[in-house]
Coordinates of C-alpha atoms and ligand atoms in Angstrom, one line a residue:
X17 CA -45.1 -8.1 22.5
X18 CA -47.5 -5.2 21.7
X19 CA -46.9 -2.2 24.5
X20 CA -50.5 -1.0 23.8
X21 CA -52.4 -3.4 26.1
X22 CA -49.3 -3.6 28.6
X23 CA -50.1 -2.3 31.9
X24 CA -47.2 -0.5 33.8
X25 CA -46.7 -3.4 36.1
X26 CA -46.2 -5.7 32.6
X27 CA -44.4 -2.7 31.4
X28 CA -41.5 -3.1 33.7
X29 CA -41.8 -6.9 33.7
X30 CA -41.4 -7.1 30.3
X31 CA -37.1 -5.6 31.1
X32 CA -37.0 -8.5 33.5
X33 CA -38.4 -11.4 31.1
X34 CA -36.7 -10.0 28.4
X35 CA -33.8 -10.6 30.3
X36 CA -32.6 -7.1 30.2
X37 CA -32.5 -6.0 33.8
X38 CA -28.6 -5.5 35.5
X39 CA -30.0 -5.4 38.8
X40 CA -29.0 -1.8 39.8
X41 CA -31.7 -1.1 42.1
X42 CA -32.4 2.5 40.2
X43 CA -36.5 1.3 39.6
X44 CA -37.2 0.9 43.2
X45 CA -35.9 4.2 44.1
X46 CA -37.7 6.1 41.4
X47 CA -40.8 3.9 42.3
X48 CA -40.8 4.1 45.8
X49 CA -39.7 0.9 48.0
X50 CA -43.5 0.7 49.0
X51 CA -44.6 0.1 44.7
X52 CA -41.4 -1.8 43.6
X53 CA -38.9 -3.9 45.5
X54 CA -35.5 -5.7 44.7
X55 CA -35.9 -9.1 45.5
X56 CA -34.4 -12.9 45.0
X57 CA -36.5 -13.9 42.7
X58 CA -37.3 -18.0 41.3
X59 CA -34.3 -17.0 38.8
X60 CA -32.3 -17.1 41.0
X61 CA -31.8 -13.1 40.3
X62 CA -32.6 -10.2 42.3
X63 CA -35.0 -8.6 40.2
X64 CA -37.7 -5.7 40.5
X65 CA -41.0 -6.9 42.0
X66 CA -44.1 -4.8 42.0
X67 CA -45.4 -4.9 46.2
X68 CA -47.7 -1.7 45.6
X69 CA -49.1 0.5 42.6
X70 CA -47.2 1.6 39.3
X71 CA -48.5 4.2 37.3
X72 CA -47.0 4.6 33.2
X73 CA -45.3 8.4 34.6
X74 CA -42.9 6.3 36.9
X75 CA -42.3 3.1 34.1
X76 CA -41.6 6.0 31.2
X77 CA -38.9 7.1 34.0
X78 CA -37.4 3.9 34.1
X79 CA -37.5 3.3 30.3
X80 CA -35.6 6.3 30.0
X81 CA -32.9 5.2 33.0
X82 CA -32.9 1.7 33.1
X83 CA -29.4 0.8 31.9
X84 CA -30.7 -2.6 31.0
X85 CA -32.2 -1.1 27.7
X86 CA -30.5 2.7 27.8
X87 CA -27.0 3.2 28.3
X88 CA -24.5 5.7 27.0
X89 CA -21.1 6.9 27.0
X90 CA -19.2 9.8 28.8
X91 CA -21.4 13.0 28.7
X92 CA -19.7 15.1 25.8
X93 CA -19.2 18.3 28.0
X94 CA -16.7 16.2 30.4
X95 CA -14.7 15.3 27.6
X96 CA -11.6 17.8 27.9
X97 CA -10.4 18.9 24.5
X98 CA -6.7 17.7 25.3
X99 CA -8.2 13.7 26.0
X100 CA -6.4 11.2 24.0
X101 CA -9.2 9.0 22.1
X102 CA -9.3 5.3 21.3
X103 CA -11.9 3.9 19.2
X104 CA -12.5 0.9 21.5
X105 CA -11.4 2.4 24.6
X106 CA -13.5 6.2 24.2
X107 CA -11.7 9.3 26.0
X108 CA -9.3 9.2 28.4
X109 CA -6.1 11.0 29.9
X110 CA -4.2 8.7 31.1
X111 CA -3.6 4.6 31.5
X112 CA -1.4 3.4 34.0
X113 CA -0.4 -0.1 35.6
X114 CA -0.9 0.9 39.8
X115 CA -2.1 -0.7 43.1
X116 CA -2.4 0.2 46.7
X117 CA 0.4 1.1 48.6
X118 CA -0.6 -0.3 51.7
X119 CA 0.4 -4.1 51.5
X120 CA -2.5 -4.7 53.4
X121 CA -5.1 -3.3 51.2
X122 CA -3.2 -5.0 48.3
X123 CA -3.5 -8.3 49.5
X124 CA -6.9 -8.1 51.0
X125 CA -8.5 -6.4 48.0
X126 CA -9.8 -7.9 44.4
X127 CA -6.5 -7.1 42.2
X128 CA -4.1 -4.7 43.5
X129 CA -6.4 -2.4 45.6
X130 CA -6.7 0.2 43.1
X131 CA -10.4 1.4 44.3
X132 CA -10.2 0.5 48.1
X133 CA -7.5 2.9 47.7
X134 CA -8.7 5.5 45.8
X135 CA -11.8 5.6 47.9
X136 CA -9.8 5.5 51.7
X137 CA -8.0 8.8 50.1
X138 CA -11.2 10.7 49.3
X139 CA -12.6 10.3 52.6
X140 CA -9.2 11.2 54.3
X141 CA -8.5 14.1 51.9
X142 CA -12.0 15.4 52.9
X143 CA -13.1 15.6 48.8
X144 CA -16.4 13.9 49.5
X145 CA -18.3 12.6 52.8
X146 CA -19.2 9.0 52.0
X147 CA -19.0 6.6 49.1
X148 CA -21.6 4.7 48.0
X149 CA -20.6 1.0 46.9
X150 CA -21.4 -2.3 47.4
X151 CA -20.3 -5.0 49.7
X152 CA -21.2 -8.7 50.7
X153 CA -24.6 -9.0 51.1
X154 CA -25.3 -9.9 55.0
X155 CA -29.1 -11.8 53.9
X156 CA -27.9 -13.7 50.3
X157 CA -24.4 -15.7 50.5
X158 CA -23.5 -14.9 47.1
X159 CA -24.9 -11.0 46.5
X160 CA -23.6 -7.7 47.2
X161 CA -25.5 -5.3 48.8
X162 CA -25.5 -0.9 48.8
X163 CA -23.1 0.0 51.3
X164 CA -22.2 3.6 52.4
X165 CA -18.8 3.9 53.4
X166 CA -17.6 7.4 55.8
X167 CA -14.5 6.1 57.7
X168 CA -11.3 3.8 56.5
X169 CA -13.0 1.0 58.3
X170 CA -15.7 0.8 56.2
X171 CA -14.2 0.9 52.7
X172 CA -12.5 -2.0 53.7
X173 CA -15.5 -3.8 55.1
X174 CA -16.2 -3.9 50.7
X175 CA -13.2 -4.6 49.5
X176 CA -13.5 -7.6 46.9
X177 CA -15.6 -7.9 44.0
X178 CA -19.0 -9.2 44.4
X179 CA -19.8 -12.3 41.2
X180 CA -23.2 -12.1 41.8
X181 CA -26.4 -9.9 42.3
X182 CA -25.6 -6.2 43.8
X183 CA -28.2 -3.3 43.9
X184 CA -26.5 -0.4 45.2
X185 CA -28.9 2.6 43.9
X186 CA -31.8 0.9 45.6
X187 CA -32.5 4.4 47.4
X188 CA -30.4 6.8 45.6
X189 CA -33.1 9.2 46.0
X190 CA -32.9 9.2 49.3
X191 CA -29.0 9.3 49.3
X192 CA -29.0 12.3 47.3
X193 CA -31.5 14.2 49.6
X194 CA -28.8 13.9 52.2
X195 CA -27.3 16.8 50.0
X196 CA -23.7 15.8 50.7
X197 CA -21.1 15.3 48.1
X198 CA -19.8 11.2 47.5
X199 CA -18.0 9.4 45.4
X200 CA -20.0 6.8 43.5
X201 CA -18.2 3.3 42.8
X202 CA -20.4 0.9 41.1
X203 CA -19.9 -1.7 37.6
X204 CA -20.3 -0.1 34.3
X205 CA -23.7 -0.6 33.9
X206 CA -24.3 1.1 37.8
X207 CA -22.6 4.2 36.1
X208 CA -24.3 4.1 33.5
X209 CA -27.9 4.1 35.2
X210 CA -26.8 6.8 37.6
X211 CA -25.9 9.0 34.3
X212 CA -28.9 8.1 32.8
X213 CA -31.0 9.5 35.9
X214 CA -28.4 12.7 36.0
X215 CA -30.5 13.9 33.0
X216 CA -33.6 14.3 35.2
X217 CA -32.0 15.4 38.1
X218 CA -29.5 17.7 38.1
X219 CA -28.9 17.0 42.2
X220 CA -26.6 13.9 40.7
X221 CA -24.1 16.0 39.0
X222 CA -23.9 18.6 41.9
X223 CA -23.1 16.2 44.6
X224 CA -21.0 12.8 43.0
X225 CA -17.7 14.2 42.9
X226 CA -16.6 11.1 41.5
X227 CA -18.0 7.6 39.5
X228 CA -15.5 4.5 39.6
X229 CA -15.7 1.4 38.6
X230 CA -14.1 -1.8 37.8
X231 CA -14.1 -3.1 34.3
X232 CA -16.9 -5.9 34.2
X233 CA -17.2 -8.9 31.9
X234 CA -20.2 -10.0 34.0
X235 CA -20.6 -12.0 37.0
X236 CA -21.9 -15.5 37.1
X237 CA -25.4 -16.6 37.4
X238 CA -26.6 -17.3 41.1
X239 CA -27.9 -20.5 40.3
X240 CA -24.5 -21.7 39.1
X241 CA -22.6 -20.4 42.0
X242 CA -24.5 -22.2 44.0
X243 CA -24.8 -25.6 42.0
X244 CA -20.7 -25.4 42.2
X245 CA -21.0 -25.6 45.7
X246 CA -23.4 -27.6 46.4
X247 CA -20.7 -30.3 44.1
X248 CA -18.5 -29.5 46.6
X249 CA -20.7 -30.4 49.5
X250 CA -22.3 -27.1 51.0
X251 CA -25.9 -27.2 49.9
X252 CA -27.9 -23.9 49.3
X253 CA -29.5 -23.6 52.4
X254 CA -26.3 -23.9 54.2
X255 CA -24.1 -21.5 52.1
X256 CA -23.6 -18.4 54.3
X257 CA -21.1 -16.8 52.4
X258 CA -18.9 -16.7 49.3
X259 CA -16.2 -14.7 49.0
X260 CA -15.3 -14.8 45.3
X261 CA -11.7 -13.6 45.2
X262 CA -9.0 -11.6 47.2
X263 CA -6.6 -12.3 49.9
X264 CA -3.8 -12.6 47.1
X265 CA -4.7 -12.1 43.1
X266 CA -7.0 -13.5 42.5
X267 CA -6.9 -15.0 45.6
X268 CA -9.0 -18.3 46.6
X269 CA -12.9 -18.7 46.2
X270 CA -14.2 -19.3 49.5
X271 CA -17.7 -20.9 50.6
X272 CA -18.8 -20.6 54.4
X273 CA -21.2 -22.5 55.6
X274 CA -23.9 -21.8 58.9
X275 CA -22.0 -24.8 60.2
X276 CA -18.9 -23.7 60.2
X277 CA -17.0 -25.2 57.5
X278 CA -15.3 -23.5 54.6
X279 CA -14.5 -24.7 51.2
X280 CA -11.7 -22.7 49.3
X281 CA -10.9 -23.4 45.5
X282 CA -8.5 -21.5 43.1
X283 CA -10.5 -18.6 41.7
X284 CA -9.5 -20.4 38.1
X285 CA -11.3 -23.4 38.8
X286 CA -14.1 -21.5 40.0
X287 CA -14.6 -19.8 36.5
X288 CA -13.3 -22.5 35.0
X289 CA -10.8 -21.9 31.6
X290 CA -13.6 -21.8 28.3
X291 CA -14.9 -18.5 28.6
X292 CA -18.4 -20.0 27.1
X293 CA -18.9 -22.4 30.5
X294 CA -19.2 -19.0 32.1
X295 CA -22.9 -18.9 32.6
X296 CA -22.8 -15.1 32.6
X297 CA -27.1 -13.6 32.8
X298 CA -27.8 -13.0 29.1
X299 CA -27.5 -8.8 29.5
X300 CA -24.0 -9.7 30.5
X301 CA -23.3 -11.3 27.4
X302 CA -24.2 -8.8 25.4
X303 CA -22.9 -5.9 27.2
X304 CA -22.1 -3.5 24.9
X305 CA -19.8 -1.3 27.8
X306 CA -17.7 -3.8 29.9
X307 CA -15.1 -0.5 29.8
X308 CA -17.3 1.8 32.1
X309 CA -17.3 4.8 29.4
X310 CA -19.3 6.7 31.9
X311 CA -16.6 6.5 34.9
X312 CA -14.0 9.0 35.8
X313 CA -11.8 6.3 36.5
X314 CA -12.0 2.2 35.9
X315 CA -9.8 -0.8 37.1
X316 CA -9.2 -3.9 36.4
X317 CA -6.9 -6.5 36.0
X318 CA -3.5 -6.7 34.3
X319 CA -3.7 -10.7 33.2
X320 CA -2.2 -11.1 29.5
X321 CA -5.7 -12.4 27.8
X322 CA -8.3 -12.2 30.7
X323 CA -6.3 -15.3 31.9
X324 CA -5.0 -16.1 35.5
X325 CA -1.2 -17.8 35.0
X326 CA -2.0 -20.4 37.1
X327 CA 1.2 -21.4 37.6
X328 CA 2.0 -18.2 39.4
X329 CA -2.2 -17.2 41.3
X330 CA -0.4 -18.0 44.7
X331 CA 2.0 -15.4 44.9
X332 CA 0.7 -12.6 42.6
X333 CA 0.4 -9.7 44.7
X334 CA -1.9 -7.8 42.5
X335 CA -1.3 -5.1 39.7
X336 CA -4.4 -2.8 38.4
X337 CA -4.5 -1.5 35.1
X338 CA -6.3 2.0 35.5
X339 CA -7.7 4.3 32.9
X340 CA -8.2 8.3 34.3
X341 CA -10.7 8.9 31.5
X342 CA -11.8 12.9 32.8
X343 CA -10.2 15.8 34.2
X344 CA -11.5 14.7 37.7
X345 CA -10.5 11.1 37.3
X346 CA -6.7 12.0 36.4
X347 CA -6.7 14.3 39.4
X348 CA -7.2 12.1 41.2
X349 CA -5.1 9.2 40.6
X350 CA -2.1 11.7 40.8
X351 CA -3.2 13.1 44.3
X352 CA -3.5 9.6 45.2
X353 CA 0.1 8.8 43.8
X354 CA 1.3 12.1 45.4
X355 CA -0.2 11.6 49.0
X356 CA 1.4 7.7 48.7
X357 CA -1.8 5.7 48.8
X358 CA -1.2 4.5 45.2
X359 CA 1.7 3.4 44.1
X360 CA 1.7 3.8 39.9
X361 CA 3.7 1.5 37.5
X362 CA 4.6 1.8 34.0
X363 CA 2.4 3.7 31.4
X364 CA 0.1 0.9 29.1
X365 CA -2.1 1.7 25.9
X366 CA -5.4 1.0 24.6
X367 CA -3.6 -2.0 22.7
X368 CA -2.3 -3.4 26.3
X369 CA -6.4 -3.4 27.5
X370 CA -7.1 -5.2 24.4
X371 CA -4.6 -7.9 25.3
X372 CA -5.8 -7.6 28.6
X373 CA -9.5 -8.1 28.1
X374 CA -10.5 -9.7 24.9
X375 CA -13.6 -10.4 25.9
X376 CA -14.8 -7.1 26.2
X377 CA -13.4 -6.0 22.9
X378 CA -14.9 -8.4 21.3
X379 CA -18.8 -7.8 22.9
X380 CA -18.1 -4.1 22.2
X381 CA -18.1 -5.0 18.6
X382 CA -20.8 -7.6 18.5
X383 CA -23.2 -5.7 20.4
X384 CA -24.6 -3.8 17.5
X385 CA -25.5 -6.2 16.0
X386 CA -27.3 -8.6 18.4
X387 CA -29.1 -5.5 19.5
X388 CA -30.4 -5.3 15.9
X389 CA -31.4 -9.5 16.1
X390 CA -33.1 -8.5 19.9
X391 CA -35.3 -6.0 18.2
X392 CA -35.5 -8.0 15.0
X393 CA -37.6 -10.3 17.1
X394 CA -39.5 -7.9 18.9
X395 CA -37.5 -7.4 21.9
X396 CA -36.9 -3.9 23.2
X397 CA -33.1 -4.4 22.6
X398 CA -30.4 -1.4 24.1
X399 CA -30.7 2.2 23.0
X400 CA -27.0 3.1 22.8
X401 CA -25.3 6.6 22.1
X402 CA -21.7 7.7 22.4
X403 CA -20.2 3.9 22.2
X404 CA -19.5 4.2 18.6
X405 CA -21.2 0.3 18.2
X406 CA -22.3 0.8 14.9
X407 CA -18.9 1.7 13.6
X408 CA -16.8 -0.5 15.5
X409 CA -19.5 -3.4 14.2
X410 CA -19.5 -2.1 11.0
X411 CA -15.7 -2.5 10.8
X412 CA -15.9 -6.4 11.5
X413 CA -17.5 -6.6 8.0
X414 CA -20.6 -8.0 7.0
X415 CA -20.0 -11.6 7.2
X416 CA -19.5 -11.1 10.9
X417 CA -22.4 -9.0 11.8
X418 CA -25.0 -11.3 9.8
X419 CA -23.8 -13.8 12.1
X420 CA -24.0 -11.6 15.4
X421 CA -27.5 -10.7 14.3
X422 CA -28.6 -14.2 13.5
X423 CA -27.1 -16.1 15.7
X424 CA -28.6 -13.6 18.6
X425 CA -32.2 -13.9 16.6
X426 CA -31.6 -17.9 17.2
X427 CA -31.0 -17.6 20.9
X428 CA -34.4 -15.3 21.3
X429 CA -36.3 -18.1 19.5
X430 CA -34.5 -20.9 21.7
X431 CA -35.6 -19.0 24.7
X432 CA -32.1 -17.6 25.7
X433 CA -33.2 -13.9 26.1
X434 CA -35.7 -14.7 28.5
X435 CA -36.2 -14.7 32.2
X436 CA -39.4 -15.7 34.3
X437 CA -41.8 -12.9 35.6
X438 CA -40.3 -12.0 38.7
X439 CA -43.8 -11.8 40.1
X440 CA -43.6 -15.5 40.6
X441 CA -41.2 -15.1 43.4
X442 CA -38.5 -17.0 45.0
Ligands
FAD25 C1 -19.0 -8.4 38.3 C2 -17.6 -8.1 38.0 C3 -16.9 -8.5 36.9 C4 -15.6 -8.1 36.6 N1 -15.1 -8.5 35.4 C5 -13.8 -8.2 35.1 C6 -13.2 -8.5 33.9 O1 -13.8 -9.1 33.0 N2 -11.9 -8.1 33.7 C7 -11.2 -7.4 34.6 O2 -10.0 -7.1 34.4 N3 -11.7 -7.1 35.8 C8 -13.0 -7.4 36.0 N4 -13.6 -7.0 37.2 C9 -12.8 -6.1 38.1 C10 -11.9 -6.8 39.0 O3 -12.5 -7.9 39.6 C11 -11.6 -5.7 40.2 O4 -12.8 -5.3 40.7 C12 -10.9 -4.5 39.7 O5 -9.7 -4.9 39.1 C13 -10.6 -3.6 40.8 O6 -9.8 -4.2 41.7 P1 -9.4 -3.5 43.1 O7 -8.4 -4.4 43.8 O8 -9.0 -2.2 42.8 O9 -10.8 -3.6 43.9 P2 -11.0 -3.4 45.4 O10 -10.1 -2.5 46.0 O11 -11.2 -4.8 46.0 O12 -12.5 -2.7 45.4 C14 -13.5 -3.3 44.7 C15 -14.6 -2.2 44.7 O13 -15.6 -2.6 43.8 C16 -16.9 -2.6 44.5 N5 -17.7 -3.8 44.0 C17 -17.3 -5.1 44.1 N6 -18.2 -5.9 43.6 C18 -19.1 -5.0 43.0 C19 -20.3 -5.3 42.3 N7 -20.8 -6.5 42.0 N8 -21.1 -4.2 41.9 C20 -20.7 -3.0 42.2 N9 -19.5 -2.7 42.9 C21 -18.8 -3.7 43.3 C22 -16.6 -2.7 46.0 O14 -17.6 -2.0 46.7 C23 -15.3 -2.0 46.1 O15 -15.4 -0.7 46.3 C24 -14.9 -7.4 37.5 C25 -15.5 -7.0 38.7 C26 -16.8 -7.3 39.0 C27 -17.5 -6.8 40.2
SF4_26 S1 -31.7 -2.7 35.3 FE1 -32.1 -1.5 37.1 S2 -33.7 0.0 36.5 FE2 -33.6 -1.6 35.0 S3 -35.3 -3.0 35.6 FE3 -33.3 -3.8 36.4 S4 -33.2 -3.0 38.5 FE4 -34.7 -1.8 37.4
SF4_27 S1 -21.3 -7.3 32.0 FE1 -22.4 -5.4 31.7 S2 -24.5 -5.7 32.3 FE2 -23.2 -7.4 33.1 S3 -22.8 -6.7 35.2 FE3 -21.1 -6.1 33.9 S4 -21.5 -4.0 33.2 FE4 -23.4 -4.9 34.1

């Protein structure tokens, strides 16, 4: 597509129908909610839409944030000198099995409550005044939506992890004018957009004391969320809510309905056991930074292979592996160990989060590649720095990486990196 006759409204469009957007939200607050708006769009997505005027000062802004097309690894002046190094993994200090102390939390949250509980101790310890997250989305049963959390009570209120939509720097202008300091949880590619933007404004780095997240192999495509449940018999337009895991580890899947029936499944029939029945949003397919590079501190799960032991979902209480990959980040998890909110478990190693998540290992070295087959067609593709993708492709050998690339120019061609113009609307 030739970006000479593009005007900025086409110019942003053209991240959506490229299928390159991760929903952050970051376009509408650098655009102004009045010129650009999150939205549900006829994709099912929530995606950008223009609602006022765009000029090409405020779209070069977003080309150079976007983490849907720009997304980089942890700024090289907060890597101490002492911070072990893994190829795959990047910096860190220290990984550590851990979950939340409180049984409560434990139960209630994703995995082991590693962030509810990391987030309750910065607002009691005073460290920061509110965290900005994410949690179910009170207008779209299966989204998340930004959430500021001050008190106890409202960390929990977002506990869970949100498998669908979630826009939580929607107005993180306006956030930051509050001039307050926060800690920041949000999925790798959230980080990542927020680190973009802390290049332009250096308000970002003054006031998040923090960035967590959870490790993220993607979340599943609206439309299919919903298709699942309508096979179970709650139709779209009665589906109030879907609370996709938690309340054990994983915990159940859960569908409410306006009429007051629920439908619970196991979280692995949910997904569903061959990783390619996923129906993951192309972007997350290709995510070259599942591992949150960018974050202080990430968690996840602790499941040998990526794979809930079915045998044993009903009484796992939850165990988070954590990576402290700063200064910040490990001071943390020890405060949080020393003050008992966390309780910490044996030490693991990168090799452990291989066995852990597979899948991200393996995107992380297919994603130079397939960025090369995206731009081999003319797509825009993901500017990348401080991932190492073009080593770690380069060390799959050449066999592999024709395949990446080809196979990734194929699904361009079949239409599989594309989205509809969200200017069509719902
Ligand atoms: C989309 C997605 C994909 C994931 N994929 C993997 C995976 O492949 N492998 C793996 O091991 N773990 C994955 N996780 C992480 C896992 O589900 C847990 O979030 C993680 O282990 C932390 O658990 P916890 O008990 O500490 O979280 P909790 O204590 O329950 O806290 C969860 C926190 O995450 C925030 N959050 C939830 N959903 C979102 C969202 N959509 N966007 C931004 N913030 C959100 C909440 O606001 C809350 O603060 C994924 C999470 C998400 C949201
Ligand atoms: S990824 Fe974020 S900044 Fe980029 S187009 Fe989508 S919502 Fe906007
Ligand atoms: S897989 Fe990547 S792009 Fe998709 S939601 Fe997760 S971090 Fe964002």
């Amino acid at each position: 597509m030739s970006e000479i006759s593009q005007s900025p409204t086409q110019r942003l469009y053209r991240i959506v129908e490229e299928a390159m957007c991760t929903g952050c939200g970051l376009c509408q607050s650098l655009a102004g909610a009045e010129n650009v708006e999150m939205c549900k769009v006829a994709s099912g997505f929530e995606r950008p839409v223009v609602v006022g005027e765009l000029d090409d000062s405020v779209v070069d802004q977003i080309y150079q944030h976007c983490p849907g097309i720009v997304i980089e690894g942890m700024p090289q002046r907060l890597i101490a000198s002492d911070s072990k190094y893994d190829e795959t993994w990047g910096s860190y200090r220290r990984m550590t099995l851990g979950w939340a102390s409180d049984a409560r939390v434990r139960f209630e949250a994703s995995t082991g409550g590693a962030l509810t509980a990391l987030a309750t101790h910065l607002l009691a310890s005073g460290e920061v005044d509110f965290v900005l997250h994410v949690k179910a989305s009170q207008q779209h049963a299966i989204f998340g939506q930004r959430h500021l959390s001050f008190d106890a009570a409202d960390v929990w209120e977002a506990t869970g992890s949100r498998y669908g939509p979630a826009a939580p720097l929607i107005d993180i202008l306006e956030i930051l004018e509050r001039n307050q300091p926060f800690a920041f949880i949000g999925k790798p590619c959230d980080i990542a957009a927020l680190r973009n933007y802390a290049r332009q404004d250096s308000r970002v780095d003054q006031l998040v004391k923090y960035w967590l997240a959870p490790v993220c192999g993607g979340f599943r495509e609206p439309k299919a969320v919903e298709a699942y449940a309508a096979e179970l018999g709650m139709a779209p337009d009665v589906l109030q809510h879907v609370r996709f895991r938690g309340r054990g580890c994983p915990g159940p899947t859960r569908f409410e309905s306006t009429d007051g029936r629920v439908i619970e499944r196991r979280y692995s029939d949910f997904w569903g056991e061959d990783e390619a029945g996923w129906s993951l949003p192309f972007r997350c397919k290709i995510c070259p930074d599942g591992m949150a590079e960018g974050a202080d501190l990430v968690a996840a799960d602790s499941w040998p292979n990526c794979t809930v032991d079915t045998e044993a979902e009903a009484e796992d209480p939850g165990t988070n592996t954590i990576i402290a990959r700063t200064v910040a980040g490990q001071a943390l998890l020890q405060s949080a160990a020393d003050a008992r909110t966390l309780t910490l478990g044996k030490a693991i190693t990168p090799r452990d989060m291989d066995s852990y998540q597979p899948h991200l290992v393996n995107k992380k070295q297919a994603a130079a590649a397939r960025i090369e087959g995206l731009m081999a067609e003319g797509h825009l593709g993901i500017q990348h720095a401080r991932l190492r993708l073009n080593r770690l492709g380069e060390a799959q050998g050449i066999e592999f990486n024709r395949e990446q690339r080809d196979g990734t120019r194929q699904r361009v061609r079949e239409g599989k990196a594309s989205e509809a113009c969200p200017c069509s609307g719902e």
